[in-house]
Amino acid sequence: MALQRCLVAALAVLVASLQAAAIDVCPNAEPYLTCVYNLDWKLPNLTAIILNKNKPAPLITPPPLTLINYAGKPNLLAILPLNAAVDLVGQSIPPRAHNCPVPIFRGPTVKRWAANPKAKYYSLFKPCANAPWPDAPENSFVMGSFGDLSKLTSKQLKSVPQLAYFKRQWGKAFPNLGMCMGTNPCGMNIFIGLENVNQWTSFEYNFGQGALKVVVAPEAFYYSWGVSVGPPAWQPSQPVAWGIDPQALGTLGYSAPVTQLSGTSVGGSVYVSGPLTGSMRSNQLATPLVVFEMGSQSSWWGMLRDNNKRATSMGLRLAPDVVLWNRIRLALRGPRVKYAQLTARTVDSFFWLTAPGQNIRTDLFVAANPSIGSLLNLLFTGAKTDKTHRISAVDVHGHGPGGVAIRLWFAAGKFTLTPAARLIVGTPRIWTDFGAILRVNNLAPNFQKTITVSLNNVAYQLIFCEFNVQCPSGCYSRCNTRLKICVPRSPAPAECPGNTPLPATL
């Protein structure tokens, strides 16, 4: 027994010394990857990790990238050679560069290599330039990567048979595929980035309340264990969006960064970008009250967050058509509203759509949206026919069950106001740029017969009427039945915004 105790003690000392030595020779494993010091440790099946559906809340499993043009319609994420990519990095970089049993590097170091074409390992780590892992200097990962599948040589593949098999099977489908993967095998989490997939894939995610489905040929795909995927389009800053309470007449709303308005994060868990193909209904984001029909897009990106922040953000070459309550269609694709960005909360149907920098003929926009044209015709003459009027920006805000508002911003020009509008605004013409805010609620068959004019940061509220009862009694004295406009009380009570006439010298 004494001999046995001595042997156990000696073995414990030996293990401790080996572990201490391992700590000295694998510095990048500190502080989060210390499981690799265990003598019986081996790299787990990384594909099983990424596909695992039992991730701790609120994390999400990445939706499948289903290859729709191949037999069996495989999920690309299930066939990627993740472990083999680790072997490739281990074969390509001398062990003395990391002194670990597997290639472990600091995340920021790999990103520097990926961003510098002159770096020694640039071609290996090129897809890691936008890697979705956290950028803190203490974060290290077991790395697996290749820059371009077609450029992997026979010499490289000879010692990595799993990767050689993948190239034989899929090299023609993904000739320029690039992959970057970083994993913390101790925490069983994984970060992955793909470039140049360029095959049509079905990408669908069910939020429980609402769903996203697109047919996309991914130019880039990123998955983050947390919410550290950031859209490149949001660099150096995220878009500013517009919000308003559609039921509060006479107000202009408020503009702020979209994450501030939506109460969600800048980053997400899943990001995918590329062209879309198919019909309007093949590519759509559905929420309980609103459906965004995207159709084919020459360029598109989308970002999912996690199950605590069920907001989806996307950028589109052409703005989607917005279908409200399955009965009112806001047509934005037809008049070619370009370069739109959308953030939508699927849980409550709040959304923010912004499209600045437009040059859309007003007559073409209202031809696609006749109900809006009828309202604008009550504001200025020639809304349906004048070819010189231009819309310079479009913003749409959905307030859940509270309704939806659209703000059309008009470029400077000659806008001759109707007699009804002139009564409220106080001038016969507008020469400068201005906005028109239209509203609709979820119980109405169409837009309300009201317009809020935003001019020089002042609100002018127009309420069109036929009878006195249609004019709120506290703020309006009567309905002018000749002009069919509610006449504000004079002086207007302080609680009645949007009734201050412009100076006569304008």
XYZ file of C-alpha atoms in Angstrom:
506
model
C 0.000 0.000 0.000
C 2.851 2.382 0.839
C 4.410 1.671 -2.559
C 1.060 2.328 -4.260
C 0.698 5.651 -2.437
C 4.194 6.634 -3.510
C 3.425 5.798 -7.145
C 0.206 7.829 -7.064
C 2.017 10.788 -5.531
C 4.789 10.545 -8.105
C 2.263 10.381 -10.918
C 0.487 13.457 -9.557
C 3.761 15.362 -9.462
C 4.525 14.254 -13.031
C 1.097 15.375 -14.322
C 1.432 18.701 -12.512
C 4.875 19.276 -14.002
C 3.644 18.384 -17.483
C 0.722 20.756 -17.119
C 3.005 23.491 -15.882
C 5.284 22.898 -18.859
C 2.290 22.978 -21.190
C 1.266 26.338 -19.768
C 4.746 27.663 -20.514
C 4.776 26.434 -24.090
C 1.180 27.304 -25.069
C 0.711 30.894 -23.895
C -2.214 31.637 -26.216
C -4.375 29.091 -24.379
C -4.696 31.457 -21.434
C -7.171 32.331 -20.051
C -10.065 30.540 -21.790
C -8.613 27.494 -23.562
C -6.902 25.717 -20.673
C -8.739 22.450 -21.387
C -6.129 21.747 -24.084
C -3.605 21.178 -21.264
C -5.374 17.970 -20.262
C -3.374 14.939 -21.329
C -6.438 13.162 -22.738
C -7.824 16.213 -24.583
C -8.633 16.025 -28.281
C -10.416 18.369 -30.645
C -14.176 17.613 -30.708
C -16.319 17.244 -33.817
C -16.772 20.886 -34.785
C -19.627 20.208 -37.188
C -21.623 18.731 -34.313
C -20.976 21.885 -32.286
C -22.237 24.286 -34.934
C -25.332 22.185 -35.691
C -26.190 21.544 -32.036
C -29.719 22.811 -31.379
C -29.383 22.704 -27.601
C -27.418 25.914 -27.263
C -27.860 27.803 -23.991
C -30.453 30.586 -24.108
C -30.639 33.030 -25.755
C -28.260 31.715 -28.435
C -29.591 30.481 -31.761
C -28.445 27.680 -34.027
C -27.543 29.014 -37.470
C -30.272 28.343 -40.038
C -29.308 25.783 -42.703
C -27.806 26.963 -45.972
C -29.714 24.427 -48.069
C -28.140 23.818 -51.490
C -31.303 23.707 -53.580
C -29.693 22.642 -56.886
C -27.922 19.515 -55.585
C -29.168 16.007 -54.920
C -30.531 15.614 -51.434
C -30.409 19.390 -50.911
C -27.624 19.202 -48.310
C -26.995 21.827 -45.665
C -23.684 23.472 -46.526
C -22.920 23.941 -42.830
C -23.153 20.155 -42.336
C -20.611 19.296 -45.039
C -17.944 21.917 -44.338
C -14.561 20.368 -43.429
C -14.178 22.244 -40.151
C -11.813 19.852 -38.378
C -9.802 19.414 -41.568
C -9.352 23.192 -41.792
C -7.751 23.090 -38.334
C -5.402 20.375 -39.583
C -4.545 22.544 -42.609
C -3.568 25.487 -40.415
C -1.544 23.130 -38.231
C 0.308 21.832 -41.305
C 0.807 25.307 -42.807
C 2.225 27.138 -39.788
C 5.277 25.851 -37.903
C 4.343 24.574 -34.417
C 6.852 26.957 -32.854
C 4.580 29.847 -33.917
C 2.051 28.800 -31.268
C 3.629 25.917 -29.290
C 0.248 24.263 -28.752
C -1.130 20.794 -29.547
C -3.459 22.494 -32.065
C -3.057 25.889 -33.780
C -4.190 28.464 -31.214
C -3.864 32.177 -31.955
C -5.167 35.428 -30.568
C -8.198 36.676 -32.505
C -6.808 40.185 -33.194
C -3.559 38.669 -34.507
C -5.381 36.596 -37.101
C -7.461 39.599 -38.168
C -4.277 41.593 -38.729
C -2.897 38.846 -40.949
C -6.181 38.690 -42.857
C -6.250 42.443 -43.462
C -2.687 42.717 -44.777
C -1.998 41.207 -48.241
C 1.718 41.359 -47.444
C 1.377 39.282 -44.280
C 2.997 35.844 -44.366
C -0.251 33.988 -43.692
C -2.613 36.295 -45.587
C -3.678 33.725 -48.188
C -4.519 31.226 -45.445
C -6.524 33.610 -43.262
C -7.976 36.049 -45.829
C -11.629 35.144 -45.006
C -10.953 36.099 -41.368
C -10.822 39.851 -42.081
C -14.425 40.210 -40.882
C -14.328 37.277 -38.484
C -17.281 37.423 -36.074
C -15.440 36.548 -32.876
C -14.975 39.078 -30.031
C -11.983 41.340 -30.614
C -10.693 41.539 -27.033
C -6.932 40.787 -26.964
C -7.355 37.967 -24.438
C -9.627 35.988 -26.793
C -7.821 33.079 -28.408
C -9.213 30.387 -30.655
C -8.311 27.103 -32.241
C -8.077 28.234 -35.847
C -9.130 26.523 -39.056
C -9.027 28.385 -42.339
C -8.337 28.413 -46.063
C -8.475 31.436 -48.323
C -9.496 29.901 -51.646
C -10.454 26.261 -52.168
C -9.212 26.277 -55.773
C -5.714 27.350 -54.712
C -5.105 24.516 -52.254
C -2.234 22.495 -53.711
C -1.827 18.737 -53.887
C 1.041 19.050 -51.435
C -1.185 20.818 -48.904
C -4.041 18.362 -49.374
C -1.888 15.247 -49.169
C -1.631 15.496 -45.401
C -5.276 16.565 -44.918
C -7.355 13.802 -46.564
C -10.720 15.081 -45.311
C -10.110 18.430 -46.990
C -8.885 16.706 -50.148
C -12.125 14.722 -50.246
C -14.187 17.887 -49.813
C -12.386 19.532 -52.728
C -12.962 16.505 -54.967
C -16.656 16.446 -54.091
C -17.412 20.161 -54.036
C -14.552 21.938 -55.763
C -16.578 22.582 -58.927
C -19.560 23.858 -56.945
C -17.504 26.218 -54.758
C -14.293 26.854 -56.699
C -13.352 30.005 -54.780
C -14.841 29.156 -51.405
C -13.005 30.699 -48.474
C -13.593 29.658 -44.876
C -12.486 31.016 -41.527
C -13.319 29.241 -38.291
C -12.327 29.986 -34.720
C -13.487 27.830 -31.845
C -13.198 27.661 -28.095
C -13.463 23.887 -27.652
C -13.455 24.265 -23.880
C -16.674 26.285 -23.990
C -17.964 24.292 -26.969
C -18.609 27.453 -28.974
C -17.674 28.326 -32.513
C -17.379 31.313 -34.850
C -17.420 30.818 -38.599
C -17.130 32.923 -41.732
C -17.590 31.914 -45.376
C -16.836 33.817 -48.558
C -17.764 33.173 -52.186
C -20.268 30.363 -51.725
C -22.048 31.674 -54.841
C -24.558 28.818 -55.058
C -28.291 29.261 -54.609
C -29.268 28.297 -51.100
C -32.519 28.377 -49.204
C -32.070 30.310 -45.963
C -35.004 30.254 -43.549
C -35.457 31.099 -39.888
C -38.630 30.837 -37.811
C -38.823 33.359 -34.980
C -41.861 31.748 -33.404
C -43.721 34.966 -34.186
C -42.779 35.604 -37.784
C -40.226 34.124 -40.157
C -37.556 35.070 -42.681
C -37.116 33.111 -45.888
C -34.881 33.950 -48.844
C -33.169 32.188 -51.734
C -29.672 33.656 -51.660
C -26.312 32.961 -53.287
C -24.082 33.866 -50.326
C -21.103 36.062 -51.045
C -20.487 36.121 -47.299
C -21.871 34.222 -44.323
C -20.939 34.717 -40.670
C -22.088 32.974 -37.531
C -21.231 34.159 -34.040
C -21.768 32.303 -30.777
C -22.869 35.611 -29.264
C -23.993 38.799 -30.995
C -20.641 39.916 -32.373
C -21.457 39.834 -36.106
C -21.581 43.395 -37.394
C -22.881 44.332 -40.863
C -20.075 45.869 -42.964
C -22.677 48.397 -44.182
C -22.850 49.702 -40.613
C -19.213 50.724 -40.580
C -18.203 53.258 -39.424
C -21.718 54.015 -38.165
C -25.178 52.482 -38.226
C -28.034 54.116 -40.159
C -30.241 56.806 -38.698
C -33.927 55.888 -38.889
C -37.183 57.704 -38.177
C -39.940 56.895 -35.725
C -43.275 58.437 -34.767
C -46.482 57.605 -32.945
C -48.895 57.360 -35.887
C -51.834 58.268 -33.654
C -50.278 61.550 -32.486
C -51.361 64.066 -35.115
C -49.362 67.252 -35.556
C -46.046 65.686 -34.520
C -42.943 65.265 -36.655
C -41.470 62.195 -34.994
C -37.835 61.684 -34.115
C -34.659 60.456 -35.791
C -31.957 58.395 -34.093
C -29.603 55.461 -34.749
C -31.767 52.479 -35.589
C -30.621 50.355 -32.653
C -31.615 53.153 -30.281
C -35.091 53.293 -31.805
C -35.497 49.521 -31.884
C -33.953 48.876 -28.470
C -31.623 46.203 -29.774
C -27.951 45.510 -30.436
C -25.598 46.649 -33.195
C -24.309 43.112 -33.691
C -26.033 39.844 -34.351
C -25.593 36.082 -34.412
C -25.969 35.384 -38.141
C -25.113 37.521 -41.164
C -25.536 36.575 -44.807
C -25.147 38.661 -47.960
C -25.609 38.066 -51.670
C -28.160 38.356 -54.472
C -31.692 36.990 -54.084
C -33.659 35.121 -56.729
C -37.318 34.223 -56.968
C -40.746 35.776 -56.604
C -41.916 38.380 -54.134
C -43.230 35.638 -51.851
C -40.110 33.478 -52.229
C -38.135 36.177 -50.453
C -39.946 37.744 -47.554
C -39.845 38.685 -43.898
C -43.165 38.065 -42.162
C -44.215 39.464 -38.787
C -47.620 39.020 -37.137
C -48.984 42.243 -38.697
C -46.678 43.140 -41.581
C -45.039 41.260 -44.459
C -42.039 42.600 -46.376
C -41.955 41.136 -49.887
C -38.452 41.503 -51.312
C -38.506 39.595 -54.600
C -35.272 39.274 -56.572
C -32.421 41.541 -55.489
C -29.062 42.164 -57.143
C -27.629 42.731 -53.666
C -28.996 42.029 -50.201
C -27.774 41.395 -46.687
C -29.571 40.226 -43.584
C -28.644 39.878 -39.909
C -30.343 37.840 -37.194
C -29.813 38.551 -33.521
C -30.554 36.130 -30.670
C -33.711 34.952 -28.934
C -33.641 37.891 -26.515
C -33.345 40.450 -29.308
C -35.680 39.162 -31.991
C -34.983 41.941 -34.436
C -33.839 41.376 -37.994
C -31.872 43.988 -39.914
C -31.240 44.016 -43.635
C -30.067 46.129 -46.532
C -31.672 45.891 -49.971
C -30.814 47.146 -53.444
C -34.544 47.791 -53.914
C -36.888 48.505 -51.021
C -39.469 45.779 -50.394
C -43.184 46.102 -50.864
C -44.769 46.424 -47.423
C -48.054 44.568 -46.939
C -49.969 45.884 -43.921
C -52.499 43.666 -42.145
C -52.877 41.593 -45.302
C -54.923 44.324 -47.018
C -52.890 47.503 -47.675
C -49.841 47.384 -49.946
C -47.174 50.069 -49.833
C -45.425 49.600 -53.189
C -41.767 50.623 -52.996
C -40.171 48.286 -55.557
C -42.185 49.540 -58.541
C -41.055 53.176 -58.228
C -37.556 51.838 -57.488
C -36.852 53.087 -53.999
C -33.168 52.133 -53.793
C -30.634 51.217 -51.137
C -33.109 50.768 -48.298
C -32.303 49.527 -44.815
C -34.856 47.787 -42.641
C -34.925 46.724 -39.001
C -38.000 44.813 -37.831
C -38.935 43.339 -34.464
C -40.811 40.173 -35.257
C -42.304 39.819 -31.791
C -44.487 42.974 -32.013
C -44.294 44.111 -35.675
C -42.470 47.357 -34.920
C -40.229 48.268 -37.848
C -38.071 51.055 -39.239
C -37.396 51.369 -42.978
C -35.184 54.169 -44.246
C -34.113 55.058 -47.786
C -32.296 58.405 -48.061
C -30.568 59.713 -51.173
C -33.443 59.112 -53.598
C -34.358 60.930 -56.820
C -37.817 59.510 -57.542
C -40.361 61.241 -59.714
C -43.389 61.899 -57.548
C -45.816 61.062 -60.350
C -44.250 57.596 -60.734
C -44.371 56.966 -56.997
C -48.047 57.871 -56.699
C -48.890 55.856 -59.817
C -47.704 52.797 -57.866
C -49.516 54.012 -54.728
C -52.827 55.565 -55.830
C -54.157 56.152 -52.309
C -51.050 58.164 -51.441
C -51.415 60.061 -54.707
C -54.978 61.018 -53.824
C -53.795 62.444 -50.499
C -50.861 64.360 -51.986
C -53.235 65.835 -54.560
C -55.004 67.495 -51.629
C -51.696 69.079 -50.579
C -50.232 70.439 -53.823
C -51.296 70.560 -57.438
C -49.866 68.178 -60.002
C -48.988 65.417 -57.545
C -50.140 62.814 -60.061
C -48.986 64.547 -63.249
C -46.073 66.929 -62.657
C -42.814 65.329 -63.828
C -40.548 67.845 -62.065
C -41.399 67.046 -58.447
C -38.894 64.688 -56.826
C -38.927 62.550 -53.679
C -35.478 62.634 -52.052
C -36.061 60.272 -49.107
C -38.574 57.677 -47.927
C -39.037 56.599 -44.303
C -41.627 54.157 -43.008
C -42.244 53.332 -39.352
C -44.474 50.552 -38.090
C -45.739 51.044 -34.542
C -47.125 47.561 -34.019
C -50.893 47.635 -33.389
C -50.614 51.449 -33.138
C -50.442 51.848 -36.903
C -47.937 52.811 -39.589
C -46.636 56.169 -40.818
C -44.747 57.053 -43.977
C -42.687 60.209 -44.422
C -41.957 61.365 -47.955
C -39.289 64.036 -48.197
C -39.511 66.261 -51.269
C -36.542 67.965 -52.912
C -36.697 71.745 -53.326
C -38.876 72.840 -56.222
C -42.030 74.746 -57.049
C -44.944 73.235 -55.136
C -48.204 75.121 -55.555
C -50.394 74.411 -52.557
C -54.096 73.740 -52.856
C -56.427 76.350 -51.300
C -57.097 73.980 -48.397
C -53.392 73.477 -47.694
C -52.716 77.194 -48.115
C -55.224 77.935 -45.347
C -53.193 75.864 -42.866
C -49.630 76.428 -44.082
C -50.128 80.138 -44.729
C -48.353 80.436 -48.072
C -49.371 79.721 -51.668
C -46.158 77.915 -52.605
C -43.288 75.971 -51.095
C -39.902 76.368 -52.764
C -37.634 74.608 -50.293
C -37.456 70.935 -49.337
C -40.169 69.644 -47.021
C -41.742 66.455 -45.705
C -45.229 64.993 -45.816
C -46.248 62.462 -43.143
C -49.147 60.105 -43.860
C -50.721 57.703 -41.389
C -52.779 54.512 -41.386
C -54.095 52.403 -38.514
C -54.755 48.693 -38.429
C -58.542 49.079 -38.390
C -58.831 51.433 -41.364
C -59.258 50.301 -44.969
C -56.814 52.942 -46.184
C -54.657 55.933 -45.216
C -56.235 58.559 -42.978
C -57.312 61.769 -44.694
C -54.653 63.730 -42.840
C -51.214 65.055 -43.758
C -48.594 66.513 -41.445
C -46.353 68.912 -43.357
C -42.808 69.239 -41.997
C -41.366 72.565 -43.139
C -38.364 74.245 -41.536
C -38.805 71.881 -38.576
C -42.344 73.135 -37.949
C -45.409 70.890 -38.136
C -48.552 71.914 -40.015
C -51.449 69.528 -39.518
C -54.001 69.156 -42.308
C -57.212 67.253 -41.546
C -59.525 66.910 -44.511
C -63.243 66.756 -43.825
C -66.792 66.992 -45.102
C -68.616 67.514 -41.810
C -67.873 69.329 -38.547
C -67.952 66.072 -36.610
C -64.789 64.961 -38.437
C -62.770 67.790 -36.836
C -61.481 67.313 -33.258
C -63.476 69.878 -31.296
C -60.723 70.878 -28.891
C -58.339 72.097 -31.559
C -60.577 72.898 -34.524
C -63.550 75.250 -34.744
C -65.341 73.714 -37.728
C -65.053 72.049 -41.118
C -64.716 74.475 -44.009
C -67.115 72.610 -46.269
C -66.036 74.546 -49.360
C -62.330 73.717 -48.970
C -63.050 70.499 -47.074
C -60.424 71.217 -44.417
C -60.670 71.464 -40.622
C -60.178 75.077 -39.498
C -57.905 75.482 -36.431
C -59.141 77.487 -33.475
C -57.580 80.936 -33.267
C -55.659 81.220 -31.130
C -54.946 77.509 -31.053
C -54.786 75.931 -27.583
C -51.266 75.063 -26.480
C -52.016 71.345 -26.580
C -52.837 71.540 -30.317
C -49.593 71.132 -32.275
C -49.232 71.616 -36.001
C -51.453 74.670 -36.447
C -48.967 77.549 -36.551
C -49.156 79.336 -39.933
C -45.996 80.302 -41.772
C -44.961 83.966 -41.899
C -46.478 85.775 -44.876
C -43.026 86.753 -46.164
C -42.034 83.181 -47.037
